[in-house]
mmCIF file of C-alpha atoms in Angstrom:
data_model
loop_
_atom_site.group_PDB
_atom_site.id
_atom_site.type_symbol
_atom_site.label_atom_id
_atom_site.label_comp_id
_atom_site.label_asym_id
_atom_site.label_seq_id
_atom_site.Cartn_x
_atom_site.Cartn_y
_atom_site.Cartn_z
ATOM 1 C CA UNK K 2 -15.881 15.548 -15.033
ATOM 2 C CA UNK K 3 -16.176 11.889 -14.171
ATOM 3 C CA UNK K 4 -17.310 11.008 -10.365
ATOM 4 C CA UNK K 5 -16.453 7.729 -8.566
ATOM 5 C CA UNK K 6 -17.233 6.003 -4.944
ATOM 6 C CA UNK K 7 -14.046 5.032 -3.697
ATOM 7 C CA UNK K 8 -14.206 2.307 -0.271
ATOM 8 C CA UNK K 9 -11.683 3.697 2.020
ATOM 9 C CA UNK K 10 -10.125 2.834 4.936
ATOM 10 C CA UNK K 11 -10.111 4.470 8.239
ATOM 11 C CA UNK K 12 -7.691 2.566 10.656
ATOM 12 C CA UNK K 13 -4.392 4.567 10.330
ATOM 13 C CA UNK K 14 -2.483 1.264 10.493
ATOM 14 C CA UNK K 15 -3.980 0.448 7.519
ATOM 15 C CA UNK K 16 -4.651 3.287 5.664
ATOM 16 C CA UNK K 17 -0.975 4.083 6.021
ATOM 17 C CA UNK K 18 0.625 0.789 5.843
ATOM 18 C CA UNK K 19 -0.909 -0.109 2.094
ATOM 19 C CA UNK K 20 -0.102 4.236 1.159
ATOM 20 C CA UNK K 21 3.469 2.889 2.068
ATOM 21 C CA UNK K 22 3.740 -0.105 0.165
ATOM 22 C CA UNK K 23 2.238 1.769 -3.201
ATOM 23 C CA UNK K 24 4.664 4.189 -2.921
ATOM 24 C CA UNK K 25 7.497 2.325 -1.948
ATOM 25 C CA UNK K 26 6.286 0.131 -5.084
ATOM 26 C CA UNK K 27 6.173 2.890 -7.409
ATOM 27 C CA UNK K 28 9.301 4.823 -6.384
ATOM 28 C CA UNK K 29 6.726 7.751 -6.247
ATOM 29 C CA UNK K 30 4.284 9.165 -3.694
ATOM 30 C CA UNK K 31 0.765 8.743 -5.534
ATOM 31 C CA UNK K 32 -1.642 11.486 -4.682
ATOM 32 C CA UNK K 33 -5.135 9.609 -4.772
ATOM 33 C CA UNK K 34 -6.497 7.830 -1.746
ATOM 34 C CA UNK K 35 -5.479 4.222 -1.442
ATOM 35 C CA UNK K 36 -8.961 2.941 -2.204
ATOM 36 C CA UNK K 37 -11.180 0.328 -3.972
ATOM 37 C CA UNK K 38 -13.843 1.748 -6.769
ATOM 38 C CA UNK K 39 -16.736 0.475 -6.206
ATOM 39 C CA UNK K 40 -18.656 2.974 -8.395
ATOM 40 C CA UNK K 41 -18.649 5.580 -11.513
ATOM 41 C CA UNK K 42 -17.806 6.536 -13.788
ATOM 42 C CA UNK K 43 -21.217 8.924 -13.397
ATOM 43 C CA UNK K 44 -21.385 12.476 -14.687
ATOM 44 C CA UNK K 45 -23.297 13.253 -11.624
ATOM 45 C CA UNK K 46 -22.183 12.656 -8.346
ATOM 46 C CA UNK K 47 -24.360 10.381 -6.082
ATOM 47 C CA UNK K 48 -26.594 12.442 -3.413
ATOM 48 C CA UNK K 49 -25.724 12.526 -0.033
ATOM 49 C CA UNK K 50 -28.857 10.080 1.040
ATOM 50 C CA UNK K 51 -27.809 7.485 -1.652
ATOM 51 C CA UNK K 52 -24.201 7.507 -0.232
ATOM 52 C CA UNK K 53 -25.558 7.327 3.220
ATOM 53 C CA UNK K 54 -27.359 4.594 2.038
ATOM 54 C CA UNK K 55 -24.653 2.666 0.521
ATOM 55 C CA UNK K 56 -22.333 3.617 3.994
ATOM 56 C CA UNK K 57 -25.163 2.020 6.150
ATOM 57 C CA UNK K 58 -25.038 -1.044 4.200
ATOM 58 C CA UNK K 59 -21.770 -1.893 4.438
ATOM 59 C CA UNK K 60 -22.228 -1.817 8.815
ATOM 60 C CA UNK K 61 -21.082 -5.161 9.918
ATOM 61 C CA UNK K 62 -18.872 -6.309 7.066
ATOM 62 C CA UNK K 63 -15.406 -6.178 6.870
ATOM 63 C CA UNK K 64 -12.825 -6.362 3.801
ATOM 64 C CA UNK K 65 -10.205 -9.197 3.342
ATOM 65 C CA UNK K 66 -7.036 -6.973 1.879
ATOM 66 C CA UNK K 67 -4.536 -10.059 0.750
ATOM 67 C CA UNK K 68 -3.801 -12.128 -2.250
ATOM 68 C CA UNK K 69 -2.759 -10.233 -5.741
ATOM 69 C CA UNK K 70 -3.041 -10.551 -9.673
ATOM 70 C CA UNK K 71 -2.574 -7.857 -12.484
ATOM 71 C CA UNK K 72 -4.359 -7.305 -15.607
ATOM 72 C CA UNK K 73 -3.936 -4.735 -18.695
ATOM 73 C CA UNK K 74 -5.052 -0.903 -18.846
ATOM 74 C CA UNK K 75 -5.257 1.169 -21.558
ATOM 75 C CA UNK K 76 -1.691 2.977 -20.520
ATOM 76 C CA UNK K 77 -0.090 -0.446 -20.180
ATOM 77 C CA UNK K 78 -0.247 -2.819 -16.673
ATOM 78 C CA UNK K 79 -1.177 -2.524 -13.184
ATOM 79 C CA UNK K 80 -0.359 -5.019 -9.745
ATOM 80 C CA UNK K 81 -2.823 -5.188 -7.221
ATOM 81 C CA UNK K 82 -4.244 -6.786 -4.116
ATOM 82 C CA UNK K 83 -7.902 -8.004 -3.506
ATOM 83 C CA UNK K 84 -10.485 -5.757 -1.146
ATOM 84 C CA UNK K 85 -12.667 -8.938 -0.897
ATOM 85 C CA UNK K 86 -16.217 -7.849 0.767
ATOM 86 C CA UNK K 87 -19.414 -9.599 0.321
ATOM 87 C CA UNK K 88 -21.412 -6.070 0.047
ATOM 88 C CA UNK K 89 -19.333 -4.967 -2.240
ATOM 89 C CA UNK K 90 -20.900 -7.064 -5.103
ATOM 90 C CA UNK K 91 -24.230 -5.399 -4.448
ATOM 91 C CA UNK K 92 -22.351 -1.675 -4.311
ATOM 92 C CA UNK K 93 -20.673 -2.171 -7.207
ATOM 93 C CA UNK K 94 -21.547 -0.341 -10.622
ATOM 94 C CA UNK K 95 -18.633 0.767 -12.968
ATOM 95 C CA UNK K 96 -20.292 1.272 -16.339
ATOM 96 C CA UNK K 97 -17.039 1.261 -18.864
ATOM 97 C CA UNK K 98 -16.768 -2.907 -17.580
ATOM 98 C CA UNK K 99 -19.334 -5.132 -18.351
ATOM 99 C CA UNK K 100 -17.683 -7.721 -16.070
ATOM 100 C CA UNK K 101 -20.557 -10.002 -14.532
ATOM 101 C CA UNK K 102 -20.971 -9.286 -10.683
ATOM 102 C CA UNK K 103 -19.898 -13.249 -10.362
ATOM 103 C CA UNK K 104 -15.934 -12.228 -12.021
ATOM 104 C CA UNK K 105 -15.898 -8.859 -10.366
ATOM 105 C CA UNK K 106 -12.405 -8.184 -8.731
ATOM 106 C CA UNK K 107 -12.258 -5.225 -6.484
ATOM 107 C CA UNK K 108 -8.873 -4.731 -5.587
ATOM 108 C CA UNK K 109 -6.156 -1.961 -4.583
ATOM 109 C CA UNK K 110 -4.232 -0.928 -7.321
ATOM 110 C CA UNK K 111 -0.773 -0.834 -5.735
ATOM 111 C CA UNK K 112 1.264 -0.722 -8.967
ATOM 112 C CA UNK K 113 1.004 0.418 -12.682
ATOM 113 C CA UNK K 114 3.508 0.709 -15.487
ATOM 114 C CA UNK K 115 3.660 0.388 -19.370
ATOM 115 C CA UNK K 116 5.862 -2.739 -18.772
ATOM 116 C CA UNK K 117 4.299 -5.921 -18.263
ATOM 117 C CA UNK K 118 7.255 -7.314 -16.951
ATOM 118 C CA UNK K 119 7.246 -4.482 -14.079
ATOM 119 C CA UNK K 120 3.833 -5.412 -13.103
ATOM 120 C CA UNK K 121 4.449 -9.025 -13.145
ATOM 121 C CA UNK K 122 7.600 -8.494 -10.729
ATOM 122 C CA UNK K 123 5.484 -6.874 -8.360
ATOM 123 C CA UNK K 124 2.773 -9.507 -8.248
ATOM 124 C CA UNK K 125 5.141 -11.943 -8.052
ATOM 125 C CA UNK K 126 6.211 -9.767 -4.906
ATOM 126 C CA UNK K 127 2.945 -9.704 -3.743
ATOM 127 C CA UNK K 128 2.503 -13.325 -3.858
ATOM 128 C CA UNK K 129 5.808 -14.376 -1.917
ATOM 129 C CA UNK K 130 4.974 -11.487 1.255
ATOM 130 C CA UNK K 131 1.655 -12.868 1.627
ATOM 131 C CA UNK K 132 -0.061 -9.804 3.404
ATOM 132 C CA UNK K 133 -3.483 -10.235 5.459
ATOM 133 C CA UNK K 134 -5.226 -7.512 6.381
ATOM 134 C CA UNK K 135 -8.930 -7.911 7.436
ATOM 135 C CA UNK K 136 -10.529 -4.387 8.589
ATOM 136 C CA UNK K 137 -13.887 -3.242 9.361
ATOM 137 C CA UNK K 138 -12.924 0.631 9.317
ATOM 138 C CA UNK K 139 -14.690 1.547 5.967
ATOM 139 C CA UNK K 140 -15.956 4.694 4.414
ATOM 140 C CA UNK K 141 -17.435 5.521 1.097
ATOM 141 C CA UNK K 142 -16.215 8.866 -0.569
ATOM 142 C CA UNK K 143 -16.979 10.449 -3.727
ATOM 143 C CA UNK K 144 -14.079 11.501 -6.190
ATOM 144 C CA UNK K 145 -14.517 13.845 -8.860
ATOM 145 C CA UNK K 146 -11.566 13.249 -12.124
ATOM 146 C CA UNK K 147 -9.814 15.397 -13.973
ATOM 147 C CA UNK K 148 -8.385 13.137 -16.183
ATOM 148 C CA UNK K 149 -8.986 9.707 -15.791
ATOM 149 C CA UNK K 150 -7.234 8.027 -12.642
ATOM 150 C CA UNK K 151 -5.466 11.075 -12.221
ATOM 151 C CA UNK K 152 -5.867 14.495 -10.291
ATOM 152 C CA UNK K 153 -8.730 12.969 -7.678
ATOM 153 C CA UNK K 154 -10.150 15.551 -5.827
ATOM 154 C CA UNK K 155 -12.220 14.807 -2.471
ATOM 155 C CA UNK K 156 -16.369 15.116 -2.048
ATOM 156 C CA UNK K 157 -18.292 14.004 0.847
ATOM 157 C CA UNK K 158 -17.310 11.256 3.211
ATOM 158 C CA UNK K 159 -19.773 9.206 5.064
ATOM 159 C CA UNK K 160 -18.791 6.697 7.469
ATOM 160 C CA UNK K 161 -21.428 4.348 9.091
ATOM 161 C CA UNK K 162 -22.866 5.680 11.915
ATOM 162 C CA UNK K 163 -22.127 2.632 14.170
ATOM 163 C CA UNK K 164 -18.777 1.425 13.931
ATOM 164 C CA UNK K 165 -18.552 -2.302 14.335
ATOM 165 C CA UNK K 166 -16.617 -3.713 17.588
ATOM 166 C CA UNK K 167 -14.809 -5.804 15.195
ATOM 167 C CA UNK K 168 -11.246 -5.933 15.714
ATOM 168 C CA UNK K 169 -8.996 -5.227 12.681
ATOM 169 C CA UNK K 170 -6.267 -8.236 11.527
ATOM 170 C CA UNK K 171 -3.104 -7.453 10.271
ATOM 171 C CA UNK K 172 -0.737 -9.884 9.348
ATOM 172 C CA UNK K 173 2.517 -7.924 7.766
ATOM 173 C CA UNK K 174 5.772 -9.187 6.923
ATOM 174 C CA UNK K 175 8.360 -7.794 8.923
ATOM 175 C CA UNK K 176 10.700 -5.609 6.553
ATOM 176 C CA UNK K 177 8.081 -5.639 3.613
ATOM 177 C CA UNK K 178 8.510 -2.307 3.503
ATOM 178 C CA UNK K 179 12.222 -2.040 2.651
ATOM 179 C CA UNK K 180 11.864 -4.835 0.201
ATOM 180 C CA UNK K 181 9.164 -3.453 -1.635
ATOM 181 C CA UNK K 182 11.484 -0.267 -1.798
ATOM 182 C CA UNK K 183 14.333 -2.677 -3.785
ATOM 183 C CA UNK K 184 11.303 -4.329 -6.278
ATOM 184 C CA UNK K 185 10.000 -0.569 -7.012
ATOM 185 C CA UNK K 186 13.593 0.444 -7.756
ATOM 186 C CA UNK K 187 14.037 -2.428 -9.878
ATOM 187 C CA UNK K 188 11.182 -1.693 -11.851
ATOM 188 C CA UNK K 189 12.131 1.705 -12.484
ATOM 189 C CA UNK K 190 15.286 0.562 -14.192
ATOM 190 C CA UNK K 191 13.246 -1.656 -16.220
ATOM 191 C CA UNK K 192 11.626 1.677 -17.684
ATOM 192 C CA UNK K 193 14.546 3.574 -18.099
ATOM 193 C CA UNK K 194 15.784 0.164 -20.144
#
């Protein structure tokens, strides 16, 4: 079974606000952790001094949650927004991309589908609400698949032993919730189509 580090957030405002808005999104409540992979696929899972390590690296830093692209999967498309954080470049190690640290993207996937045309309506979506979210509230866990992006079950989470004083920044559209509800129920048609 394939093991990933997953960033996660651990302000409830956040954590909740961006498990809302994939749902709402996706007309469906996703099971995995909102999150941003930062590492695996490994057949091992990393020890619990290397992922300590990692944790205490990231003190300090927070993550920029806000602008928004897509790009293909093997199952079709997917929407997301950026989880821009300098450390991240020197966390990051996924194996099946070969993507030069310098083009990296780590993001939030907040939306997948088979139709491109789906996953382009929601970044446009993305794009016109214009979130902002800046939090320093991280943690690293370690996910163990099933079946690849599917059926994530929980290992060991570290958080950083010294919490920053940092204040988190969230800049959310009034009402993006109920419109994202009307773009994910859009997109569902499109399937059914």
């Amino acid at each position: 079974m394939p093991y990933f580090v997953f960033a996660e957030f651990g302000n409830p405002h956040v954590a909740d606000f961006l498990v809302e808005l994939r749902n709402a999104l996706q007309c469906k409540k996703n099971l995995s952790p909102v999150h941003v992979t930062l590492r695996g696929p490994y057949r091992t899972p990393p020890s619990l001094d290397q992922l300590r390590e990692y944790s205490e690296r990231l003190l300090g830093y927070g993550v920029r949650i806000g602008n928004y692209g897509y790009f293909s999967t093997k199952k079709g498309y997917a929407a997301f927004v950026l989880a821009e954080c300098t450390i991240f470049r020197e966390l990051w190690d996924k194996p099946d991309y070969k993507t030069p640290l310098e083009f990296i993207k780590p993001h939030i996937t907040m939306f997948e589908s088979t139709e491109r045309s789906a996953a382009l309506e929601v970044r446009a979506f993305l794009r016109k609400e214009n979130i902002l979210i800046h939090t320093y509230n991280i943690s690293l866990s370690v996910y163990e698949s099933r079946s690849v992006q599917e059926d994530m079950f929980g290992g060991p989470v570290v958080v950083p032993s010294n919490l920053p004083k940092h204040q988190d920044i969230l800049r959310i559209p009034k009402g993006i919730l109920d419109r994202a509800r009307v773009i994910g129920t859009k997109c569902a048609e499109l399937l059914k189509e």
